[in-house]
């Protein structure tokens, strides 16, 4: 996309003088004045700006809170209460910061869903998308560490549960956890480093957001039609059209946010967050903040250890797959060789980890039956890998879904599958908050299965087989958008 | 009360975050509280009565270490009254210039006097159970005020055949039902300064409101500011919508 070069001189001599030396005004006009936006971009395109606003609100309120906070296990909880009671407007700062995290995630989740629905991750926006996933990961790390700082029951036990997950990694696990904790339990060094990192990471996020916006301004925004603007008829200048539109959307969003801060500040918080951390008293039910629940549910969905018996069964299955592949790809030698190579790699990997597990296990009374029960991948490690994998999958999404049609508007089946994905995600959010027993476990497992199937099976299949609807030639010719205008 | 004043939050998010209550607990019945809702304020007369209940009953075992006597201004007491209340207590201060600790009457700036020297002393005096600090107790329990009120009024005879450990009481609303705290409120346990009849229910209601205030002393200020902020935001949103419509009028 070409952007008109800014050549005219500024009327104001001071502005002109500065701009000749540091063309900041030229840059602002180019990127936020005349910058061409697809004219059909709807209100879902306002959530990126909202997320950035929340980031700034979080940094400003956070820095001021840090001035009155004490990162010490004996004082942290009371220092937060001192902020709530004695610091001028401390209660306001803290409730803004607490609920701000939730609203930051609300904005970002809608922003991500928008991207999934309208195919904003596709060519030419792959890097823009990946940088976005990095921001999401950094946000999760920052929010997790921030949750630790009041050193409440939920803080201390949340940190214990989540950091202990790293102990599930074979060989390096225990050392890794000791390194993360800075000791042999969750204690003062843990709180200190979490505070340092919680202060640092938001500025890292700000830097990565800059790269995200930079990449956005190279490719320009996607739009509901999913076709790139072809002429000036398809676009409108950012100012005043989208400054006014995003501005209105932002004020509505902030109204909901402030309504929560002032009238329901604890609506999204667990009651155990108001008890000081006690390492001797485990709360009956440890749950993370709501925005982590879907991923927490994925973690909890894995309940069976992968043992040598199961590995042998899987190896048997793979061996049977060789003749099957031979028959299936009879006509195509190249594809057959590819299939053989893939199956061979799987089989080899399986044999390798099985042998590794047996070699590193010390059995008191070695017997065939005992060896069959040796655990190769414990359920908890499967859960940890799946939880991280569920987010890392998003990094390769542009290559998983290689359908040339971007917008779900013209992909009838993809649209339905995406709805099921949303329902699965909300189901995971619900089951993540429940005790790990009864039907929520099954519901969580089904939803987890769909989450992975959606990305690993359905998307590659749809990319090749889906019958898409005709895509408009240009944004102006899109009947659906032309009538509405926005 | 927090969940009730929730018209502004997406209902879905509440469903998301709603915690599963601990096993074996009975949901406390909903009560009406003077301070709930967008315009709700604390009932100062009730707070003062509630403080009297805390002072004469609860404080024998439960501390409120996050509160100072000066905070009682929030209950409507004036400076002299607060000085007089504080002076009823003796606290240890020091060391003085000779290096000795000494006792003196408490001042408004002092924290509420703790009933026990430390947690171990508290446990020793209470059959091994630790009476929790009450500064934040309303925020730190599921169902908040409703639970505290239900707990204080929920003592009953145990179901036939159930036998608790000696010194334990049966409470309908306590998780697991057997609680170390003996029924704290009995008819006429305090004689209210304002002449209100001190029924168990009245005392429970008053002390619950006092504890709610103790956990959230800036609530009234928060709501007052919130109403102004909301009015500003509604007007602001209206102006932004008008501006957006005017700008886009030519495009439509």
XYZ file of C-alpha atoms in Angstrom:
738
model
C 0.000 0.000 0.000
C 1.310 3.398 -0.868
C 1.013 6.303 1.469
C 1.127 9.874 0.206
C 4.410 11.559 1.049
C 4.102 14.514 3.381
C 5.696 17.465 1.640
C 3.779 20.590 2.665
C 5.342 22.977 5.126
C 3.820 23.689 8.505
C 2.251 27.079 9.154
C 3.577 27.312 12.689
C 7.283 28.294 12.576
C 8.089 26.432 15.814
C 6.539 23.234 14.471
C 8.385 23.785 11.196
C 11.685 24.323 13.031
C 11.311 21.142 15.072
C 10.080 19.106 12.124
C 13.123 19.970 9.995
C 15.363 18.597 12.735
C 13.186 15.744 14.057
C 10.250 15.021 11.722
C 7.946 13.983 14.510
C 5.015 16.016 13.151
C 5.485 14.590 9.667
C 5.499 11.121 11.192
C 2.337 11.755 13.212
C 0.493 13.094 10.170
C 1.629 10.149 8.081
C 0.790 7.446 10.634
C -2.210 8.930 12.437
C -3.474 11.709 10.179
C -3.706 10.600 6.578
C -2.949 6.929 7.299
C -5.401 4.968 5.119
C -7.833 2.709 6.998
C -10.183 0.335 5.168
C -13.447 2.245 5.322
C -15.445 -0.848 6.295
C -13.482 -1.527 9.505
C -16.135 -2.012 12.211
C -16.083 -1.473 15.969
C -14.181 -4.716 16.508
C -11.204 -2.822 15.084
C -11.318 -0.473 18.081
C -10.151 -3.063 20.610
C -6.441 -2.755 19.779
C -6.520 0.896 20.792
C -8.451 -0.025 23.940
C -5.822 -2.617 24.843
C -3.051 -0.028 24.426
C -5.003 2.422 26.606
C -5.343 -0.258 29.296
C -1.589 -0.957 29.106
C -0.875 2.729 29.736
C -3.421 2.849 32.589
C -1.778 -0.237 34.119
C 1.731 1.237 33.866
C 0.746 4.598 35.361
C -1.346 3.148 38.218
C 1.257 0.429 38.789
C 4.181 2.807 39.115
C 2.290 4.887 41.671
C 1.248 1.772 43.607
C 4.877 0.624 43.650
C 5.765 3.810 45.553
C 3.781 2.546 48.557
C 4.234 -1.208 48.208
C 6.752 -3.289 50.176
C 7.950 -6.504 48.487
C 8.643 -8.494 51.623
C 6.767 -11.610 52.724
C 6.097 -10.177 56.194
C 4.946 -6.779 54.974
C 3.522 -7.123 51.464
C -0.050 -7.961 52.479
C -0.223 -5.195 55.075
C 1.418 -2.675 52.751
C -1.331 -3.324 50.200
C -3.914 -2.822 52.959
C -2.144 0.388 53.943
C -2.563 1.533 50.336
C -6.261 0.654 50.583
C -6.763 2.485 53.879
C -4.225 5.255 54.420
C -2.647 6.289 51.111
C -4.561 9.160 49.489
C -6.829 7.610 46.859
C -4.874 4.385 47.305
C -8.117 2.380 47.165
C -8.849 3.955 43.781
C -5.377 3.193 42.419
C -5.521 -0.384 43.593
C -9.020 -1.069 42.271
C -8.061 0.508 38.931
C -4.975 -1.708 38.766
C -6.770 -4.890 39.909
C -9.715 -4.522 37.542
C -7.537 -2.949 34.852
C -5.793 -6.297 34.420
C -9.156 -7.946 33.769
C -10.248 -5.301 31.292
C -6.858 -5.422 29.530
C -7.473 -9.132 28.997
C -11.092 -8.558 27.920
C -9.888 -6.126 25.244
C -7.103 -8.458 24.132
C -9.318 -11.553 23.989
C -11.836 -9.710 21.783
C -8.929 -8.375 19.692
C -7.635 -11.947 19.180
C -11.112 -13.301 18.363
C -11.485 -10.504 15.806
C -8.219 -11.605 14.221
C -9.343 -15.240 14.110
C -12.736 -14.406 12.606
C -11.548 -12.088 9.874
C -8.292 -13.915 9.108
C -6.068 -11.047 10.242
C -3.151 -13.482 10.737
C -2.897 -14.300 7.052
C -0.509 -12.981 4.438
C 0.802 -10.273 4.604
C 0.226 -9.971 8.378
C 2.012 -13.081 9.707
C 4.700 -11.180 11.619
C 2.150 -8.710 12.946
C 0.193 -11.707 14.309
C 3.223 -13.471 15.803
C 4.336 -10.297 17.562
C 0.793 -10.153 18.944
C 1.118 -13.686 20.345
C 4.383 -12.611 22.014
C 2.544 -9.679 23.628
C -0.144 -12.084 24.872
C 2.480 -14.383 26.433
C 4.248 -11.430 28.085
C 0.901 -10.213 29.411
C 0.197 -13.595 30.956
C 3.600 -13.687 32.650
C 3.167 -10.126 33.931
C -0.362 -10.699 35.209
C 0.673 -13.917 36.957
C 3.519 -12.174 38.779
C 1.290 -9.236 39.673
C -1.237 -11.604 41.236
C 1.553 -12.762 43.569
C 2.396 -9.333 44.939
C -0.353 -8.848 47.581
C 1.005 -12.095 49.065
C -2.465 -13.347 49.864
C -3.523 -16.970 50.157
C -4.351 -16.986 46.435
C -1.051 -15.273 45.631
C 1.209 -17.642 47.504
C -0.651 -20.815 46.611
C -1.184 -19.754 42.994
C 2.561 -19.206 42.678
C 3.240 -22.559 44.339
C 0.894 -24.462 42.010
C 2.030 -22.817 38.778
C 5.779 -22.774 39.446
C 5.610 -26.396 40.618
C 4.438 -27.309 37.124
C 8.005 -26.796 35.936
C 9.090 -29.597 38.277
C 7.276 -31.977 35.930
C 9.938 -31.559 33.279
C 12.181 -34.634 33.306
C 15.768 -34.390 34.595
C 15.945 -30.582 34.851
C 12.581 -30.078 36.599
C 13.644 -29.863 40.239
C 16.623 -27.644 39.504
C 14.481 -25.413 37.347
C 11.928 -24.863 40.114
C 14.611 -24.112 42.714
C 16.078 -21.603 40.281
C 12.679 -19.974 39.692
C 11.943 -19.758 43.412
C 15.411 -18.586 44.367
C 15.358 -21.195 47.132
C 13.711 -24.408 48.201
C 10.223 -23.003 48.689
C 8.076 -20.066 47.628
C 9.494 -17.384 49.895
C 10.933 -13.889 50.084
C 13.370 -14.273 47.142
C 10.431 -15.432 44.988
C 8.344 -12.391 45.926
C 11.304 -10.050 45.352
C 12.047 -11.300 41.870
C 8.362 -11.344 40.945
C 8.110 -7.706 41.968
C 11.216 -6.771 39.952
C 9.924 -8.613 36.878
C 6.378 -7.345 37.297
C 7.790 -3.825 37.215
C 10.020 -4.539 34.217
C 7.821 -6.590 31.884
C 5.139 -3.947 31.171
C 7.832 -1.772 29.621
C 8.985 -4.745 27.553
C 5.353 -5.177 26.481
C 5.254 -1.503 25.530
C 8.316 -2.053 23.322
C 6.812 -5.108 21.656
C 3.540 -3.211 21.174
C 5.584 -0.590 19.315
C 6.840 -3.346 16.968
C 3.251 -4.635 16.649
C 2.011 -1.181 15.626
C 4.995 -0.680 13.340
C 4.207 -3.921 11.520
C 0.545 -2.871 11.364
C 1.466 0.389 9.714
C 3.470 -1.452 7.059
C 0.645 -3.788 5.999
C -2.303 -1.624 7.010
C -5.361 -2.939 8.818
C -7.342 -5.956 7.697
C -11.109 -5.439 7.345
C -14.377 -7.403 7.570
C -14.343 -8.224 3.846
C -10.843 -9.652 4.125
C -9.766 -8.159 0.781
C -6.943 -5.644 0.684
C -7.839 -2.040 -0.252
C -7.293 -1.572 -3.983
C -7.822 2.138 -4.460
C -8.379 5.318 -2.495
C -12.111 4.646 -2.781
C -11.657 1.734 -0.351
C -10.024 3.715 2.424
C -10.589 6.700 4.681
C -7.909 8.738 6.455
C -7.332 7.683 10.070
C -8.133 11.199 11.214
C -10.891 12.257 11.658
C -12.769 9.082 10.727
C -11.151 6.531 13.018
C -10.018 8.903 15.731
C -13.720 9.708 16.199
C -14.898 6.116 15.876
C -12.195 4.554 18.084
C -12.559 7.473 20.485
C -16.254 6.812 20.990
C -15.675 3.053 21.387
C -12.897 3.726 23.895
C -15.086 5.985 26.031
C -17.817 3.315 26.146
C -15.245 0.665 27.105
C -13.772 2.880 29.831
C -17.275 3.588 31.146
C -17.841 -0.129 31.705
C -14.369 -0.424 33.228
C -14.876 2.490 35.630
C -18.366 1.254 36.494
C -16.722 -1.967 37.677
C -13.957 -0.118 39.546
C -16.398 2.058 41.479
C -19.403 -0.223 41.962
C -18.262 -3.839 41.736
C -14.492 -3.795 42.357
C -14.436 -7.337 43.759
C -16.708 -8.957 41.177
C -13.778 -10.635 39.426
C -11.751 -11.529 42.525
C -11.593 -14.600 44.761
C -12.364 -14.117 48.462
C -9.168 -15.968 49.409
C -7.290 -12.990 47.955
C -8.103 -11.132 51.205
C -6.363 -13.559 53.539
C -2.630 -13.202 54.129
C -0.516 -16.052 52.736
C 0.029 -18.914 55.145
C 2.287 -21.683 53.875
C 0.805 -24.067 56.456
C -2.851 -23.651 55.393
C -3.769 -24.802 51.897
C -6.974 -23.191 50.592
C -9.610 -25.808 49.692
C -9.726 -24.585 46.113
C -6.849 -22.807 44.380
C -7.869 -21.037 41.192
C -6.080 -18.499 39.015
C -7.647 -15.252 37.809
C -10.512 -15.702 35.338
C -8.403 -14.863 32.299
C -6.164 -17.882 32.907
C -8.967 -20.358 33.556
C -9.302 -21.766 29.994
C -5.599 -22.615 29.920
C -5.709 -23.907 33.503
C -8.570 -26.210 32.414
C -6.459 -27.550 29.526
C -3.729 -28.297 32.051
C -6.162 -30.192 34.270
C -7.654 -32.164 31.372
C -4.754 -34.599 31.269
C -5.258 -37.294 33.881
C -3.604 -40.446 32.543
C 0.138 -41.166 32.704
C 1.716 -42.285 29.443
C 3.372 -45.560 30.425
C 5.499 -48.159 28.652
C 2.383 -50.287 28.041
C 0.697 -47.437 26.183
C 3.932 -46.702 24.304
C 4.132 -50.320 23.133
C 0.500 -50.177 22.000
C 1.218 -46.942 20.117
C 4.288 -48.536 18.486
C 2.151 -51.464 17.383
C -0.359 -49.069 15.881
C 2.379 -47.211 14.026
C 3.775 -50.474 12.622
C 0.314 -51.323 11.277
C 0.161 -47.867 9.709
C 3.070 -48.660 7.362
C 1.192 -51.209 5.182
C -1.902 -48.994 5.394
C 0.066 -46.034 4.040
C 1.551 -48.283 1.358
C -1.941 -49.154 0.114
C -3.358 -45.648 0.560
C -0.644 -43.849 -1.418
C -0.222 -46.570 -4.016
C -0.363 -44.213 -6.955
C 1.937 -41.531 -5.627
C 5.444 -42.660 -4.743
C 6.488 -39.234 -3.472
C 3.609 -38.988 -1.009
C 4.189 -42.570 0.085
C 7.809 -41.843 0.893
C 6.741 -38.742 2.828
C 4.251 -40.822 4.823
C 6.867 -43.469 5.553
C 9.310 -40.827 6.722
C 6.733 -39.257 9.005
C 5.685 -42.580 10.517
C 9.316 -43.624 10.883
C 10.165 -40.401 12.725
C 7.220 -40.894 15.097
C 8.154 -44.495 15.736
C 11.823 -43.640 16.266
C 10.947 -40.828 18.677
C 8.620 -43.076 20.619
C 11.213 -45.843 20.918
C 13.814 -43.298 21.989
C 11.780 -41.733 24.824
C 10.633 -45.177 25.971
C 14.215 -46.413 26.221
C 15.236 -43.155 27.891
C 12.462 -43.496 30.473
C 13.414 -47.115 31.213
C 17.105 -46.281 31.407
C 16.571 -43.407 33.834
C 14.158 -45.314 36.080
C 15.608 -47.207 38.979
C 13.452 -50.213 39.864
C 13.765 -51.949 43.232
C 12.583 -55.278 41.873
C 12.975 -55.303 38.093
C 10.425 -57.443 36.296
C 8.589 -57.275 32.987
C 5.406 -56.128 34.714
C 7.292 -53.418 36.601
C 8.894 -52.155 33.393
C 5.516 -52.009 31.655
C 4.292 -49.641 34.374
C 7.233 -47.229 34.018
C 5.856 -43.749 33.355
C 7.251 -42.065 30.244
C 5.225 -38.842 30.252
C 3.330 -38.188 33.498
C -0.172 -36.756 33.153
C 0.924 -33.480 34.717
C 3.714 -33.019 32.156
C 1.257 -33.735 29.345
C -0.935 -31.011 30.813
C 1.948 -28.541 31.045
C 3.028 -29.244 27.465
C -0.572 -28.953 26.239
C -1.095 -25.678 28.094
C 1.983 -24.047 26.578
C 1.286 -25.773 23.262
C -2.224 -24.346 23.098
C -0.761 -20.831 22.927
C 2.315 -21.667 20.862
C -0.017 -23.178 18.242
C -1.133 -19.638 17.512
C 2.395 -18.777 16.362
C 2.153 -21.187 13.433
C -1.514 -20.447 12.745
C -0.773 -18.498 9.511
C 0.701 -21.691 8.059
C -1.850 -24.088 9.549
C -4.705 -22.209 7.921
C -3.568 -21.555 4.373
C -7.033 -20.914 2.924
C -6.707 -17.955 0.548
C -9.972 -16.487 1.865
C -9.413 -14.339 4.935
C -12.810 -13.361 6.291
C -15.053 -15.969 7.925
C -17.902 -14.133 6.221
C -17.068 -16.079 3.081
C -16.148 -19.319 4.853
C -19.457 -20.865 5.998
C -17.990 -23.971 7.639
C -14.996 -22.212 9.194
C -17.426 -19.718 10.710
C -19.324 -22.515 12.469
C -16.126 -24.211 13.631
C -14.931 -20.920 15.079
C -18.166 -20.628 17.029
C -17.570 -24.119 18.431
C -14.021 -23.033 19.338
C -15.422 -20.029 21.211
C -17.917 -22.251 23.032
C -15.109 -24.694 23.881
C -12.975 -21.833 25.204
C -15.814 -20.532 27.393
C -16.511 -24.096 28.577
C -12.843 -24.408 29.523
C -13.121 -21.098 31.360
C -16.005 -22.495 33.363
C -14.551 -25.941 34.084
C -11.193 -24.358 35.001
C -12.897 -22.818 38.057
C -14.502 -26.079 39.208
C -13.098 -28.741 41.484
C -11.421 -31.483 39.434
C -14.202 -34.066 39.857
C -17.380 -35.175 38.112
C -18.723 -33.879 34.823
C -16.635 -30.669 34.620
C -13.562 -32.845 34.051
C -15.203 -34.611 31.098
C -16.560 -31.341 29.693
C -13.076 -29.834 29.999
C -11.529 -32.814 28.234
C -14.015 -32.625 25.365
C -13.382 -28.887 25.020
C -9.612 -29.434 25.127
C -9.923 -32.087 22.450
C -11.879 -29.692 20.258
C -9.385 -26.863 20.846
C -6.529 -28.936 19.490
C -8.608 -30.635 16.798
C -9.739 -27.228 15.582
C -6.203 -26.077 14.928
C -4.485 -29.346 14.030
C -7.177 -31.194 12.042
C -10.104 -28.975 11.081
C -8.183 -25.911 9.878
C -5.754 -27.782 7.584
C -8.682 -29.787 6.221
C -10.911 -26.761 5.644
C -8.082 -24.832 4.008
C -8.077 -27.453 1.248
C -11.664 -28.665 1.044
C -13.989 -25.861 2.158
C -16.275 -24.435 -0.507
C -15.977 -20.717 0.093
C -18.467 -18.058 -0.974
C -17.490 -15.575 -3.689
C -15.227 -12.871 -2.284
C -15.926 -9.286 -3.424
C -13.432 -7.736 -5.822
C -12.839 -4.769 -3.633
C -14.107 -3.215 -0.419
C -16.240 -0.693 -2.348
C -17.882 -3.465 -4.336
C -18.694 -5.501 -1.249
C -22.514 -5.376 -1.168
C -22.583 -6.188 2.507
C -20.289 -3.309 3.464
C -21.330 -0.766 0.855
C -24.857 -0.623 2.201
C -23.733 -0.085 5.767
C -20.752 2.085 4.943
C -18.934 1.087 8.083
C -23.308 -7.316 47.920
C -20.520 -6.961 45.371
C -22.094 -9.349 42.934
C -25.465 -7.652 43.316
C -24.296 -4.231 42.240
C -23.133 -5.624 38.974
C -25.279 -4.278 36.170
C -22.181 -2.904 34.460
C -20.188 -6.087 34.100
C -20.839 -8.607 31.402
C -22.824 -11.424 32.924
C -20.677 -13.983 31.156
C -17.585 -12.820 32.989
C -19.238 -13.289 36.326
C -20.141 -16.837 35.428
C -16.482 -17.247 34.466
C -15.122 -16.081 37.770
C -17.762 -17.429 40.150
C -15.837 -19.567 42.600
C -17.059 -22.996 43.516
C -17.829 -22.735 47.230
C -15.942 -25.053 49.522
C -17.361 -28.505 49.895
C -20.089 -29.209 52.458
C -21.087 -25.593 52.969
C -24.685 -24.419 52.922
C -25.348 -21.246 50.931
C -26.310 -18.476 53.378
C -29.664 -16.777 52.769
C -29.527 -13.363 51.118
C -30.019 -10.442 53.476
C -30.742 -6.820 52.765
C -27.885 -4.521 53.760
C -28.127 -0.785 54.164
C -24.790 -0.338 52.385
C -25.469 -2.482 49.318
C -26.238 -1.144 45.872
C -24.988 1.847 43.924
C -26.348 4.413 46.395
C -25.984 2.334 49.572
C -24.298 4.013 52.556
C -23.262 2.651 55.920
C -25.859 2.856 58.673
C -23.738 4.764 61.210
C -25.959 3.949 64.204
C -25.672 0.261 63.326
C -21.886 0.565 62.893
C -21.578 2.068 66.387
C -23.723 -0.700 67.854
C -21.678 -3.234 65.897
C -18.463 -1.771 67.295
C -19.929 -2.155 70.778
C -20.633 -5.842 70.056
C -17.079 -6.299 68.743
C -15.616 -4.498 71.753
C -17.623 -6.371 74.380
C -17.873 -9.820 72.767
C -15.660 -10.566 69.716
C -12.532 -8.738 70.852
C -12.049 -11.227 73.673
C -10.605 -13.607 71.058
C -10.455 -11.785 67.704
C -8.032 -8.995 66.835
C -8.442 -6.335 64.144
C -4.840 -5.474 63.514
C -5.404 -3.375 60.399
C -7.496 -0.833 62.294
C -6.430 2.062 64.492
C -8.640 3.840 67.007
C -8.480 6.971 64.823
C -10.332 5.015 62.083
C -13.419 5.035 64.335
C -14.082 8.532 62.992
C -15.676 6.628 60.120
C -18.367 5.442 62.560
C -19.294 9.022 63.350
C -17.342 9.401 66.618
C -15.668 12.745 67.217
C -12.081 13.280 68.273
C -12.785 13.387 72.024
C -14.909 10.249 71.890
C -12.139 8.434 70.017
C -9.550 9.594 72.569
C -11.784 8.282 75.330
C -12.285 4.924 73.594
C -8.541 4.534 73.022
C -7.766 5.484 76.615
C -9.729 2.461 77.833
C -6.841 0.294 76.626
C -3.304 -0.034 77.905
C -0.543 -0.679 75.381
C 3.144 -1.414 75.719
C 5.422 1.264 74.260
C 9.137 1.922 74.312
C 11.926 1.537 74.788
C 12.202 4.812 76.730
C 15.440 6.726 77.316
C 16.401 4.240 80.007
C 15.947 1.379 77.575
C 12.846 0.031 79.280
C 9.476 -0.863 77.797
C 6.587 0.818 79.586
C 2.814 0.752 79.634
C 0.645 3.728 78.734
C -2.948 4.452 77.775
C -3.630 3.876 74.066
C -3.878 6.902 71.751
C -6.009 7.331 68.590
C -2.960 6.535 66.406
C -2.488 3.118 68.054
C -3.707 -0.037 66.383
C -6.609 -1.918 67.995
C -5.208 -3.821 70.932
C -4.733 -7.502 70.115
C -6.356 -10.008 72.496
C -3.302 -12.294 72.496
C 0.446 -11.713 72.416
C 0.870 -14.009 69.405
C -0.819 -16.783 67.417
C 0.527 -19.508 69.693
C -0.922 -17.824 72.767
C -4.227 -17.464 70.884
C -4.270 -21.164 70.035
C -3.316 -22.160 73.574
C -6.250 -20.205 74.955
C -8.738 -21.562 72.398
C -8.288 -25.290 72.442
C -5.845 -25.271 69.545
C -7.993 -23.167 67.193
C -6.791 -19.783 65.948
C -9.469 -17.060 66.033
C -8.956 -15.247 62.711
C -8.259 -11.521 62.542
C -11.482 -9.733 61.636
C -10.130 -6.663 59.775
C -10.952 -8.134 56.372
C -13.218 -10.995 57.320
C -16.233 -9.845 55.276
C -14.172 -9.614 52.071
C -12.303 -12.827 52.842
C -15.337 -15.135 52.992
C -17.553 -16.351 50.184
C -20.961 -14.619 50.232
C -19.380 -11.864 52.335
C -21.874 -10.157 54.756
C -24.543 -12.795 54.209
C -22.160 -15.518 55.358
C -20.980 -13.684 58.490
C -24.580 -12.987 59.538
C -25.620 -16.581 58.783
C -22.662 -17.960 60.746
C -23.404 -15.828 63.798
C -27.052 -16.889 63.793
C -26.570 -20.425 62.477
C -25.804 -22.304 65.714
C -28.133 -25.275 66.114
C -28.280 -28.607 67.911
C -26.333 -31.192 65.924
C -28.399 -33.668 63.895
C -29.248 -36.807 65.858
C -26.372 -39.235 66.023
C -23.637 -36.715 65.168
C -21.026 -36.322 67.822
C -18.455 -33.516 67.684
C -15.175 -33.175 69.501
C -15.480 -31.658 72.983
C -15.578 -27.868 72.831
C -16.895 -27.826 69.265
C -20.313 -26.479 68.261
C -22.558 -27.317 65.326
C -23.235 -24.509 62.866
C -25.459 -24.848 59.831
C -23.369 -22.534 57.654
C -19.812 -23.429 58.639
C -17.996 -25.669 56.132
C -18.012 -29.096 57.760
C -20.480 -27.764 60.382
C -18.314 -28.353 63.480
C -16.781 -25.064 64.549
C -14.410 -24.261 67.406
C -16.095 -20.945 68.158
C -18.773 -21.372 70.840
C -22.003 -19.467 70.068
C -20.677 -15.913 70.649
C -23.970 -14.032 70.846
C -26.621 -14.646 73.458
C -29.751 -12.596 74.060
C -28.772 -9.387 75.835
C -25.003 -10.003 75.669
C -24.551 -6.271 75.371
C -26.815 -3.478 76.503
C -26.910 -1.016 73.656
C -26.136 2.592 74.489
C -28.955 3.757 72.196
C -31.523 1.478 73.839
C -31.960 -0.875 70.870
C -33.140 -4.331 71.919
C -30.083 -6.611 71.868
C -31.533 -9.719 70.255
C -29.068 -12.210 68.751
C -30.238 -11.255 65.286
C -29.859 -7.517 65.966
C -26.350 -7.949 67.343
C -25.346 -10.189 64.423
C -26.699 -7.664 61.946
C -24.903 -4.772 63.642
C -21.549 -6.454 64.038
C -21.650 -7.712 60.452
C -22.123 -4.155 59.212
C -19.310 -2.972 61.449
C -17.036 -5.678 59.999
C -18.079 -4.771 56.447
C -17.084 -1.172 57.168
C -13.776 -2.325 58.678
C -12.885 -4.170 55.470
C -13.928 -1.381 53.116
C -13.751 1.924 55.010
C -13.662 4.050 51.836
C -16.810 2.553 50.290
C -18.970 5.659 50.660
C -16.265 7.882 49.188
C -15.839 5.386 46.360
C -19.513 5.293 45.438
C -19.888 9.069 45.710
C -16.971 9.593 43.343
C -18.223 6.776 41.116
C -21.564 8.461 40.532
C -19.839 11.680 39.435
C -17.446 9.737 37.208
C -20.303 7.798 35.611
C -22.279 10.969 34.890
C -19.182 12.491 33.296
C -18.566 9.358 31.224
C -22.171 9.214 29.956
C -22.000 12.830 28.808
C -18.536 12.260 27.334
C -19.749 9.183 25.436
C -22.724 11.165 24.100
C -20.462 13.927 22.826
C -18.100 11.394 21.245
C -21.013 9.655 19.532
C -22.313 12.962 18.170
C -18.834 13.869 16.893
C -18.424 10.445 15.276
C -21.842 10.702 13.578
C -21.063 14.171 12.225
C -17.675 13.084 10.871
C -19.095 9.970 9.220
C -22.274 11.635 7.901
C -20.732 12.304 4.483
C -19.541 8.702 4.117
C -22.900 7.088 4.847
